[in-house]
Short mmCIF file of C-alpha atoms in Angstrom, two decimals:
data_model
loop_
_atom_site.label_atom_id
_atom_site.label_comp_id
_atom_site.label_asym_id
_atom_site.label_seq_id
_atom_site.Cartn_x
_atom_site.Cartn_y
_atom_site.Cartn_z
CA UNK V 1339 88.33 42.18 46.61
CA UNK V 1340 87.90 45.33 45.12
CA UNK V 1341 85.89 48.04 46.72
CA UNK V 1342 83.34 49.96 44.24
CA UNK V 1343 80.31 52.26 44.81
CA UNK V 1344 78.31 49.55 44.18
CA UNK V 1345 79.42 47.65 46.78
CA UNK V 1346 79.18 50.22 49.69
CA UNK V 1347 75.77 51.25 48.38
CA UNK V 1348 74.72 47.44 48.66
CA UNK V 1349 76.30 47.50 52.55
CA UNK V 1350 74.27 50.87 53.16
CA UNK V 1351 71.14 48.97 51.84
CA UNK V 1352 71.90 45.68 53.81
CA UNK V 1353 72.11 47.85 57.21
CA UNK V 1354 69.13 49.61 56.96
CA UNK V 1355 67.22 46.26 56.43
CA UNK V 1356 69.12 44.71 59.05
CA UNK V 1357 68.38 47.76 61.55
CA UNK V 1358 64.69 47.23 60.16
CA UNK V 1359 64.55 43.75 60.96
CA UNK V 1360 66.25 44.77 64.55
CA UNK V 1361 63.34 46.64 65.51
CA UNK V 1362 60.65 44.10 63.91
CA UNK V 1363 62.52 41.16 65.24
CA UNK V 1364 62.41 42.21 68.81
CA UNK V 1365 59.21 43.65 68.99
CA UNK V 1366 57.01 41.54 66.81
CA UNK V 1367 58.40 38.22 67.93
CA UNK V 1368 58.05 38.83 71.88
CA UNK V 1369 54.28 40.75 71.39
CA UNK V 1370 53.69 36.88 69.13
CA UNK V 1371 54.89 34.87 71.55
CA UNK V 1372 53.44 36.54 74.71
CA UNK V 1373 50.05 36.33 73.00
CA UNK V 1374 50.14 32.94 71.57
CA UNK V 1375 51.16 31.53 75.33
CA UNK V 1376 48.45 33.34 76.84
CA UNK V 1377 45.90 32.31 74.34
CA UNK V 1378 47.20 28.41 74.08
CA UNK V 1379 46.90 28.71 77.87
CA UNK V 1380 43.10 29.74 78.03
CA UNK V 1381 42.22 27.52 75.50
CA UNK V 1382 40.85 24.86 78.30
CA UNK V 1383 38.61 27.75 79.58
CA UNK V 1384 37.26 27.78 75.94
CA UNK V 1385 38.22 31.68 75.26
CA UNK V 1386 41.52 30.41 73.71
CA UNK V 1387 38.97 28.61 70.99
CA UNK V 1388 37.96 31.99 69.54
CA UNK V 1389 41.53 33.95 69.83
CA UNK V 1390 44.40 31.26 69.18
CA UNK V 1391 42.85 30.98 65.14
CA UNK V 1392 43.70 34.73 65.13
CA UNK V 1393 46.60 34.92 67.30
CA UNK V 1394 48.13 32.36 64.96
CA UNK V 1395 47.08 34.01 61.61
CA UNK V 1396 48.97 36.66 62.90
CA UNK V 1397 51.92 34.31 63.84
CA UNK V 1398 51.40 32.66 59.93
CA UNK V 1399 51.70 36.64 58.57
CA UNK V 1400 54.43 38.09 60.48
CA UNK V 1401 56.76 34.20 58.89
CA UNK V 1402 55.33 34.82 55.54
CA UNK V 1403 56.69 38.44 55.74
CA UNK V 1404 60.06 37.39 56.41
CA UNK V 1405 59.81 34.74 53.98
CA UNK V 1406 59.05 37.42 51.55
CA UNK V 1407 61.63 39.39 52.61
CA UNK V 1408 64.13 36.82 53.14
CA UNK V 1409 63.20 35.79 49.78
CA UNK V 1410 63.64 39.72 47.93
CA UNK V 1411 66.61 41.02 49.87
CA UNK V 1412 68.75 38.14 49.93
CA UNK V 1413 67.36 35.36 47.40
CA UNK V 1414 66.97 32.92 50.47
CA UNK V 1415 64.10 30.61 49.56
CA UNK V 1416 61.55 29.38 52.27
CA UNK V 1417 58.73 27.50 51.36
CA UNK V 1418 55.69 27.81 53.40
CA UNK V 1419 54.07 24.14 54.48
CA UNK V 1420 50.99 25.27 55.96
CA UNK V 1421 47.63 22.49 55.58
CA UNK V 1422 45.05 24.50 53.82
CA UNK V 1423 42.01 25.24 56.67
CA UNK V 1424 38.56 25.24 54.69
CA UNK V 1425 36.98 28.84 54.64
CA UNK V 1426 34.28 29.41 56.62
CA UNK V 1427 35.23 26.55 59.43
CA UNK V 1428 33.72 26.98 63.15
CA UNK V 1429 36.28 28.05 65.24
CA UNK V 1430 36.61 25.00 66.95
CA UNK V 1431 37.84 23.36 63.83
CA UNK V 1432 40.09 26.24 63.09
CA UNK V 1433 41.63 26.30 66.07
CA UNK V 1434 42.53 22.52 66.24
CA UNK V 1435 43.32 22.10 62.53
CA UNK V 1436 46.22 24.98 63.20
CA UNK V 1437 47.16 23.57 66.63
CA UNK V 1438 47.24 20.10 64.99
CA UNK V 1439 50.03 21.39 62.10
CA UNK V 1440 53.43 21.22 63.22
CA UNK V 1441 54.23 24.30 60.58
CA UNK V 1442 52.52 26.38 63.70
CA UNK V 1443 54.46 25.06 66.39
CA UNK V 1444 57.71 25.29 63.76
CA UNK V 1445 56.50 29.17 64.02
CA UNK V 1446 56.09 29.04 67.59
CA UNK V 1447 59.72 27.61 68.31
CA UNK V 1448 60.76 30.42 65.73
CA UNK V 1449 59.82 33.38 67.61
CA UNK V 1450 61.94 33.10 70.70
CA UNK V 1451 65.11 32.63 68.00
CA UNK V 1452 64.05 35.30 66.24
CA UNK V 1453 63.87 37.66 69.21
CA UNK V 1454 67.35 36.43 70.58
CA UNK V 1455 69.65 35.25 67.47
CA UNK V 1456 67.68 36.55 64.78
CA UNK V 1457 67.46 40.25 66.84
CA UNK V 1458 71.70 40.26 66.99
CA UNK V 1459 72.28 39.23 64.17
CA UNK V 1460 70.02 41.84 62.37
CA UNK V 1461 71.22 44.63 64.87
CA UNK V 1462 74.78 43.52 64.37
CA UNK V 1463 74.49 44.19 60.62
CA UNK V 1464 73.27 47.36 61.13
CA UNK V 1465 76.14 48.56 63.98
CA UNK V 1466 78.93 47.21 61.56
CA UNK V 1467 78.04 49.98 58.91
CA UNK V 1468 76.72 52.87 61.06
CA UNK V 1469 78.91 52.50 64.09
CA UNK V 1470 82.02 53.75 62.55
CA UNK V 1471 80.03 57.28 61.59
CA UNK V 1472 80.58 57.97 65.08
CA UNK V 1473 84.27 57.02 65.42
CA UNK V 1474 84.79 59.07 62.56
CA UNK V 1475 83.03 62.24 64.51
CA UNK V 1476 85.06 61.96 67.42
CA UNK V 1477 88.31 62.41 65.30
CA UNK V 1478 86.49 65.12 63.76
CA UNK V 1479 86.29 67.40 66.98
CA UNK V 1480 82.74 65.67 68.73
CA UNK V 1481 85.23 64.63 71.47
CA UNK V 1482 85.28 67.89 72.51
CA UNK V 1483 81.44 67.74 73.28
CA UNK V 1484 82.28 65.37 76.34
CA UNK V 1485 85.56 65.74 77.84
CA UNK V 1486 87.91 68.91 78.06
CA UNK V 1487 90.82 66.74 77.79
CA UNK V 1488 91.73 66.14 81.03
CA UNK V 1489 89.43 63.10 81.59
CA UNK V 1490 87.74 60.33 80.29
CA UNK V 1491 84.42 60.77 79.23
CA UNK V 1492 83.33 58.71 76.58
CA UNK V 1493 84.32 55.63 74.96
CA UNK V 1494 84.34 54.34 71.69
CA UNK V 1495 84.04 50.53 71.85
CA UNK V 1496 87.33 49.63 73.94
CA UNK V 1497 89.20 53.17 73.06
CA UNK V 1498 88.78 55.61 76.25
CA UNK V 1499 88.58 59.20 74.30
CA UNK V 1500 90.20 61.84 76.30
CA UNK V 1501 91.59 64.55 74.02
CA UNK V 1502 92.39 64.25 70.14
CA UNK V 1503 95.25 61.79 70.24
CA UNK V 1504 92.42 59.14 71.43
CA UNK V 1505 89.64 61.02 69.47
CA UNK V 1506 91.96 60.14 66.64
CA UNK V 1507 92.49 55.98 67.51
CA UNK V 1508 88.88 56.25 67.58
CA UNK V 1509 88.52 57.16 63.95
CA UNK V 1510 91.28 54.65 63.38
CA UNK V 1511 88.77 51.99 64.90
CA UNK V 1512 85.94 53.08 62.86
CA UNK V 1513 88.13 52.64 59.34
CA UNK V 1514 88.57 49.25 60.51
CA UNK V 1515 85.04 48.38 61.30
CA UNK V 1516 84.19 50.29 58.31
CA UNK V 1517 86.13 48.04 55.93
CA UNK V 1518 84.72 45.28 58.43
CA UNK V 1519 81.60 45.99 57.34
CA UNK V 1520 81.85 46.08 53.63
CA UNK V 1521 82.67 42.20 53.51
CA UNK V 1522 80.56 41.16 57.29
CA UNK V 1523 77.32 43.38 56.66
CA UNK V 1524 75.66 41.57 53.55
CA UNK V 1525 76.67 38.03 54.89
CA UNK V 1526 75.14 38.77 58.37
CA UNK V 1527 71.95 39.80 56.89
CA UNK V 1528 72.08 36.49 54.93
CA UNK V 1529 72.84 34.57 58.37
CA UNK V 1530 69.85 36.28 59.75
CA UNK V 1531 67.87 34.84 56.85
CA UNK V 1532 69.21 31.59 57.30
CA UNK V 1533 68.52 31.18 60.68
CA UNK V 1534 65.35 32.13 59.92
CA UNK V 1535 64.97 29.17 57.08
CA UNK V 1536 66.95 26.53 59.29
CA UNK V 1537 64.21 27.54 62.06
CA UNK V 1538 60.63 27.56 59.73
CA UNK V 1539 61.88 25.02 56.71
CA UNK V 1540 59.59 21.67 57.21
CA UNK V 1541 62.24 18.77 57.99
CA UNK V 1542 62.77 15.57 56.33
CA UNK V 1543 59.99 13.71 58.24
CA UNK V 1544 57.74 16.21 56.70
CA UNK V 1545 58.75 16.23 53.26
CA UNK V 1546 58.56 12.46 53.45
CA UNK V 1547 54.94 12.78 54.63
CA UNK V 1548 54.61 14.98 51.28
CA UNK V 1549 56.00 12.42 49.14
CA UNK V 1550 54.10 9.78 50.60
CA UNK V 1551 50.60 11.72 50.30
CA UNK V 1552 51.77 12.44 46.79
CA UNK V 1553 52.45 8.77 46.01
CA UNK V 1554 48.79 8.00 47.14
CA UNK V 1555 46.86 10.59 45.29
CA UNK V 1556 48.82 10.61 41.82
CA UNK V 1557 47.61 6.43 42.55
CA UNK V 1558 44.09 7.30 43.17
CA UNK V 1559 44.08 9.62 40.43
CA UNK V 1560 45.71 6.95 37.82
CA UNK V 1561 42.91 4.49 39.28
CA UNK V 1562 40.47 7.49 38.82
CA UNK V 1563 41.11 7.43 35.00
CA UNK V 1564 40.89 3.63 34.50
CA UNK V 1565 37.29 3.70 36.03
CA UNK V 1566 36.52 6.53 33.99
CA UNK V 1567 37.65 4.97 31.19
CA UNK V 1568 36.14 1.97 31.17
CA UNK V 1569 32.79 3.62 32.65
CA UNK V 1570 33.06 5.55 28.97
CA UNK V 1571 33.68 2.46 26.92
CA UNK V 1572 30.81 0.86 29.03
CA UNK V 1573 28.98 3.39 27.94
CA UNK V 1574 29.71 3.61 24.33
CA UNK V 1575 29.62 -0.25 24.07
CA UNK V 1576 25.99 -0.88 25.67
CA UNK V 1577 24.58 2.78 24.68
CA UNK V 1578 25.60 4.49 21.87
CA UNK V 1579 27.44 1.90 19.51
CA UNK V 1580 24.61 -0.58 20.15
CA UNK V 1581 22.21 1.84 18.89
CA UNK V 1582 24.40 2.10 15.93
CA UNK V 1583 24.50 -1.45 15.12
CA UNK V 1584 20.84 -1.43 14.99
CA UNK V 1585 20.14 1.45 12.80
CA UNK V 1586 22.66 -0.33 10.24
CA UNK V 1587 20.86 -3.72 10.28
CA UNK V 1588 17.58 -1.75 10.09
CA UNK V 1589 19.14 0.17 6.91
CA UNK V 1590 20.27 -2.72 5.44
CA UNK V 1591 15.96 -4.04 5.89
CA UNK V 1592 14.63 -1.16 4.51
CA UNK V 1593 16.99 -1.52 1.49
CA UNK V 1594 15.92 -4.69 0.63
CA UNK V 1595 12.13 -3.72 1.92
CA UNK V 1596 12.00 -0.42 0.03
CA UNK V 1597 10.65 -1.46 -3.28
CA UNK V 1598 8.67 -4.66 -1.99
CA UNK V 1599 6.81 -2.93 1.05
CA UNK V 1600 7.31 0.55 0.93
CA UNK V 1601 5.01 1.07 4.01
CA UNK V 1602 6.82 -1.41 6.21
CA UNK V 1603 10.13 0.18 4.87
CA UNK V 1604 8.79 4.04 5.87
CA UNK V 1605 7.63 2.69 9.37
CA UNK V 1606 11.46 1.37 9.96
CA UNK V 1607 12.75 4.48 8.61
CA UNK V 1608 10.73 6.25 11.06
CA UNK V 1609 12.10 4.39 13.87
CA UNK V 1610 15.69 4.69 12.35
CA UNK V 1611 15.22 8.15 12.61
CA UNK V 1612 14.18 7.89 16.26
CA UNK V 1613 17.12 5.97 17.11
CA UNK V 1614 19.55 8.56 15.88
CA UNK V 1615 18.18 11.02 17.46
CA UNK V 1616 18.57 8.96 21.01
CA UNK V 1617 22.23 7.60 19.88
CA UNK V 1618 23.30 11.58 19.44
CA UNK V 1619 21.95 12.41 22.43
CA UNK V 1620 23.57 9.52 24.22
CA UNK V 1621 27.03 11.15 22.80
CA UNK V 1622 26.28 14.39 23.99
CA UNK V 1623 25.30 12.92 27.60
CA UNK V 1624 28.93 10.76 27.64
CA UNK V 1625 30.69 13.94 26.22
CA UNK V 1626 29.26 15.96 28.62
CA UNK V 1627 30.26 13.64 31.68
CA UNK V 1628 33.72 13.43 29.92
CA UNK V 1629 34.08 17.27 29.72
CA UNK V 1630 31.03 19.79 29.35
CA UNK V 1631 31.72 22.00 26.38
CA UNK V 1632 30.05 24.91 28.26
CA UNK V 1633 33.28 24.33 30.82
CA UNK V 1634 35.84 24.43 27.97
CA UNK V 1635 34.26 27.04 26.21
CA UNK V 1636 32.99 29.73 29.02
CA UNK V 1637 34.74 28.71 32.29
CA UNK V 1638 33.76 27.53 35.84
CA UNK V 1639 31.04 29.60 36.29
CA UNK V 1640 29.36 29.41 33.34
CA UNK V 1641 29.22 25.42 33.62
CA UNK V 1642 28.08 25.62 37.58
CA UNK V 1643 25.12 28.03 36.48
CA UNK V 1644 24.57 25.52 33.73
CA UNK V 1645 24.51 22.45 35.98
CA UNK V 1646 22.28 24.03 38.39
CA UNK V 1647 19.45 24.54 35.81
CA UNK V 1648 19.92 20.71 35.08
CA UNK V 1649 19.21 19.95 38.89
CA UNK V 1650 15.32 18.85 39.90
CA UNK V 1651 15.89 20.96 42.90
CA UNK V 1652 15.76 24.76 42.94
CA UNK V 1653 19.72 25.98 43.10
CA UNK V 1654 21.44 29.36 43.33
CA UNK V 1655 24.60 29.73 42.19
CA UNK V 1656 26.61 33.06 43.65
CA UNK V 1657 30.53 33.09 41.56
CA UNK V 1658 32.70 35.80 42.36
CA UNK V 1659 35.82 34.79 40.24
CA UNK V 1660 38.39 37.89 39.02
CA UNK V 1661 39.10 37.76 35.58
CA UNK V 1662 40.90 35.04 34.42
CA UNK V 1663 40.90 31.12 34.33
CA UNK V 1664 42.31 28.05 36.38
CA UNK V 1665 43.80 25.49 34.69
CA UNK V 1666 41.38 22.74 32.47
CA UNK V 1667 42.64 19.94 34.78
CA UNK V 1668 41.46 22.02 38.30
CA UNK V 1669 38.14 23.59 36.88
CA UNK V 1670 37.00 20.17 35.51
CA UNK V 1671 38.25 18.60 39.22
CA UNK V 1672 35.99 21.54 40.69
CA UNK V 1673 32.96 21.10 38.52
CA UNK V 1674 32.81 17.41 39.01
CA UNK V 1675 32.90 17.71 42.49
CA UNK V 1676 29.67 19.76 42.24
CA UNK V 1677 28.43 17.92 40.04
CA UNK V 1678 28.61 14.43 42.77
CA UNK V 1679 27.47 16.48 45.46
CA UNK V 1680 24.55 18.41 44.23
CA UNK V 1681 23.64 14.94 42.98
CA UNK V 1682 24.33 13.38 46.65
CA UNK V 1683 22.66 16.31 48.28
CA UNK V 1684 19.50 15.40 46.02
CA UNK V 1685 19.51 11.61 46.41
CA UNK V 1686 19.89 11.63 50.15
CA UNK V 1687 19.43 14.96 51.82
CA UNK V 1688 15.41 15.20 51.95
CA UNK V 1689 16.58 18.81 50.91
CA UNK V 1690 14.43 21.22 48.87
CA UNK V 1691 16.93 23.82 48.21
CA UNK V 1692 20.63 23.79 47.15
CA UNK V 1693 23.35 26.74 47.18
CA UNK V 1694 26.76 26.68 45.46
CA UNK V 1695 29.20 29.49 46.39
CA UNK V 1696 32.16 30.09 44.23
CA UNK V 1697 35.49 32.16 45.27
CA UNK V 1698 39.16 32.78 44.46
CA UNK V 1699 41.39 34.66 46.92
CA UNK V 1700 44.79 33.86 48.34
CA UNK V 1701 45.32 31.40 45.52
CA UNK V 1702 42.86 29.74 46.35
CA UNK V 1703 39.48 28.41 44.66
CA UNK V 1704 37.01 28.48 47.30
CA UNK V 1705 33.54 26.39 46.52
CA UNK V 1706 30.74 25.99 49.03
CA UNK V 1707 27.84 23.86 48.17
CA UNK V 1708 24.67 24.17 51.19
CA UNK V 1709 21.54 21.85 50.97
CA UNK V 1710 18.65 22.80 54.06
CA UNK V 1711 17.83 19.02 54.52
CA UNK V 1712 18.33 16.52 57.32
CA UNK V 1713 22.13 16.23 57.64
CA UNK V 1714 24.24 13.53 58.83
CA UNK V 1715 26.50 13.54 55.82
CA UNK V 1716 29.97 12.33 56.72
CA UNK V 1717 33.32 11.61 54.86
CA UNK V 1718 34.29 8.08 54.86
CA UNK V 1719 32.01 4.79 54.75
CA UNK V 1720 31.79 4.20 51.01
CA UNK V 1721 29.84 7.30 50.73
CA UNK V 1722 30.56 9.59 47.07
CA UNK V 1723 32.59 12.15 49.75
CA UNK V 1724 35.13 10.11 49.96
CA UNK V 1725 35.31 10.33 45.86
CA UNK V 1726 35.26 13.49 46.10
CA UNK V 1727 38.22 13.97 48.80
CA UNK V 1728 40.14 11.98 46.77
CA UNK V 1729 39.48 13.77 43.29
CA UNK V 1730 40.53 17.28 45.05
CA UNK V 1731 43.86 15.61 46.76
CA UNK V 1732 45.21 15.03 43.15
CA UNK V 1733 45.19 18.67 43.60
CA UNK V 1734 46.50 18.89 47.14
CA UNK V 1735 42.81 20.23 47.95
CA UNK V 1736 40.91 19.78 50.95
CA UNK V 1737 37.39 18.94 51.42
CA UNK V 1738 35.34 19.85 55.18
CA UNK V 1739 31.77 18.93 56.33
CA UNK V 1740 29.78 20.22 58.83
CA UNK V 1741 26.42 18.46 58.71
CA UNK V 1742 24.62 17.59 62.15
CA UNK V 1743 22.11 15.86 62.52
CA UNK V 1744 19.13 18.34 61.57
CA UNK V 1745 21.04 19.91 59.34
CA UNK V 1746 21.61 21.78 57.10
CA UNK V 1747 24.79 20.36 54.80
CA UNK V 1748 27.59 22.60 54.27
CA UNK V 1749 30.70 20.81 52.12
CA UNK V 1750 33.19 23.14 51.45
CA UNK V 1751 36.40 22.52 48.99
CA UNK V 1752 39.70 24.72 48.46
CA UNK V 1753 42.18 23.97 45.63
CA UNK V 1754 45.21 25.85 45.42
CA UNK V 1755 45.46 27.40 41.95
CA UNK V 1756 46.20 30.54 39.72
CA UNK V 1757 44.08 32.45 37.38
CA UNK V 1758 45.44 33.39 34.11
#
């Protein structure tokens, strides 16, 4: 192989990283795991509640750096499997939701490795290319900076420098380790980086648990549609298009009443009349619960502050959404999900005040939706929750409830998505 420029700039490169990752390896990893052991350990004392949520956020952040990393500096691909925790959970929930995902105890088992194999192999990196600068010193004259060459002094790796004969051997050891390194420095950075993947990649079991929750929500969503569908024909069939059969057969009357008895022929025309006006605004209602034009035409927000003012209940709406749109499929998902529980939370909560709470950060869409009535809402049990769990999941979002039993109601939903 053919040595170039290029190629011993991309070593120097490599061994500062890896001397980087030396440093971070060793130190971040053992301050990690000495604080997630104590914390896991106080957790029966109930202080661990409050600090393992943050001990392990920091755990979460110091794998998704070196997944970045991992991902930039040697194009070694790690996906994070992390279950989404609802914003705003007590930490009770957050702490248990984390402890409950084995992604954190995958980053758990990773910190001792990377502290041990992933600290050697980084350092090693680094030693191959900067090692030989020394080797190449001593031949230079630095042996002469300790040993008058009598004695030995120093050593450089297994050569005993006493005087320039072994001052130059030395140097003749750091050309080899140099050339060493040209080939050995990039790939041990990569082994790092593979280590690091073979110890934070979610296994088979795991990826079979994906495909099987997968399976089950691309169902409910197909089973989703056929409802919906034949909800809309439904609709159409006992609604709109009956209305339409009637104002033909009471055209076809006042044609044949129009020149016999004009008044009886005005009165049906009046009611005619009447009965458009109810069949159009029978279409708008379906076309509305298919998709609201206000949604396709001026976005989440928009359509949330629209629905509110439709609501017999006094609701604030608070959006906070940087520019930019999800996509049709998730903002429809989102809106109908407030639409089914601002209509539960009116039904059944005894509430007299409602609050929706829109967000998007971390790539996430983060919606709230408060009532202040008596509580006691639960997922599960038939109840239009569990409709609602199931529309997010299409979207691998999650839904949480905290509603005891004098309230208030707080559901809150996260979808992953991207604005563009």
């Amino acid at each position: 192989m053919e040595m170039t420029w290029a190629g011993w700039r991309r070593v120097g490169v490599a061994a500062g990283r890896g001397l980087v990752l030396a440093v971070v390896s060793l130190a971040g990893a053992l301050a990690l795991f000495v604080l997630s052991v104590v914390s896991l350990a106080v957790i029966p004392a109930g202080i661990g509640i409050f600090t393992t949520p943050w001990v392990l956020t920091g755990v979460r952040a110091f794998a998704d750096w070196r997944r970045l990393v991992a991902a930039e500096w040697c194009g070694v691909r790690i996906p994070p499997a992390y279950r989404p925790i609802p914003d705003g959970a007590k930490p009770w929930t957050r702490c248990f939701r984390m402890l409950g995902d084995s992604a954190t105890w995958r980053d758990l088992c990773w910190l001792p490795v990377d502290m041990t194999a992933g600290f050697l192999t980084a350092l090693l990196s680094a030693v191959l290319a900067f090692y030989p600068l020394e080797g190449f010193a001593l031949a230079l004259g630095l042996w002469r900076a300790f040993t008058d060459g009598t004695r030995v002094n120093w050593w450089y790796g297994f050569v005993p420098v006493s005087g320039q004969g072994s001052a130059l051997l030395a140097g003749a050891l750091a050309a080899v380790l140099l050339f060493t390194s040209y080939f050995a420095t990039p790939a041990l950075l990569r082994g790092h980086f593979l280590i690091v993947r073979a110890a934070l990649a979610p296994g088979q079991r795991e990826l079979a648990e994906r495909v099987r929750v997968l399976t089950e929500t691309r169902r409910d969503a197909v089973d989703t549609s056929a409802t919906e569908l034949r909800r809309i024909e439904r609709d159409l069939h006992d609604g709109a298009q009956a209305r339409l059969v009637a104002m033909g057969m009471d055209l076809g009357t006042i044609e044949a009443l129009i020149e016999k008895n004009p008044a009886k022929a005005k009165e049906l025309l009046a009611r005619t009349r009447e009965s458009s006006a109810e069949a159009l605004t029978e279409l708008r209602d379906l076309v509305r619960g298919i998709h609201p034009p206000v949604l396709a035409e001026r976005g989440l927000g928009d359509a949330l502050r629209a629905l509110a003012l439709r609501m017999p209940l006094p609701t604030e709406v608070s959006v906070e959404l940087p520019e930019g749109r999800a996509d049709a499929p998730v903002e429809s998902a989102a809106y109908f999900a407030v639409s089914e529980l601002l209509t539960n939370a009116v039904k059944h909560s005894g509430a007299d005040r409602l609050w929706v709470d829109v967000h998007h950060t971390d790539g996430r869409l983060r919606i709230t939706v408060t009532d202040n009535g008596g509580g006691g809402a639960r997922i599960g049990g038939g109840s239009g929750l569990t409709g609602v769990e199931r529309r997010l999941g299409t979207f691998d979002g999650v839904l949480a409830v905290s509603s005891p039993a004098d309230g208030p109601t707080m559901v809150s939903m996260e979808i992953p998505c991207a604005l563009s």
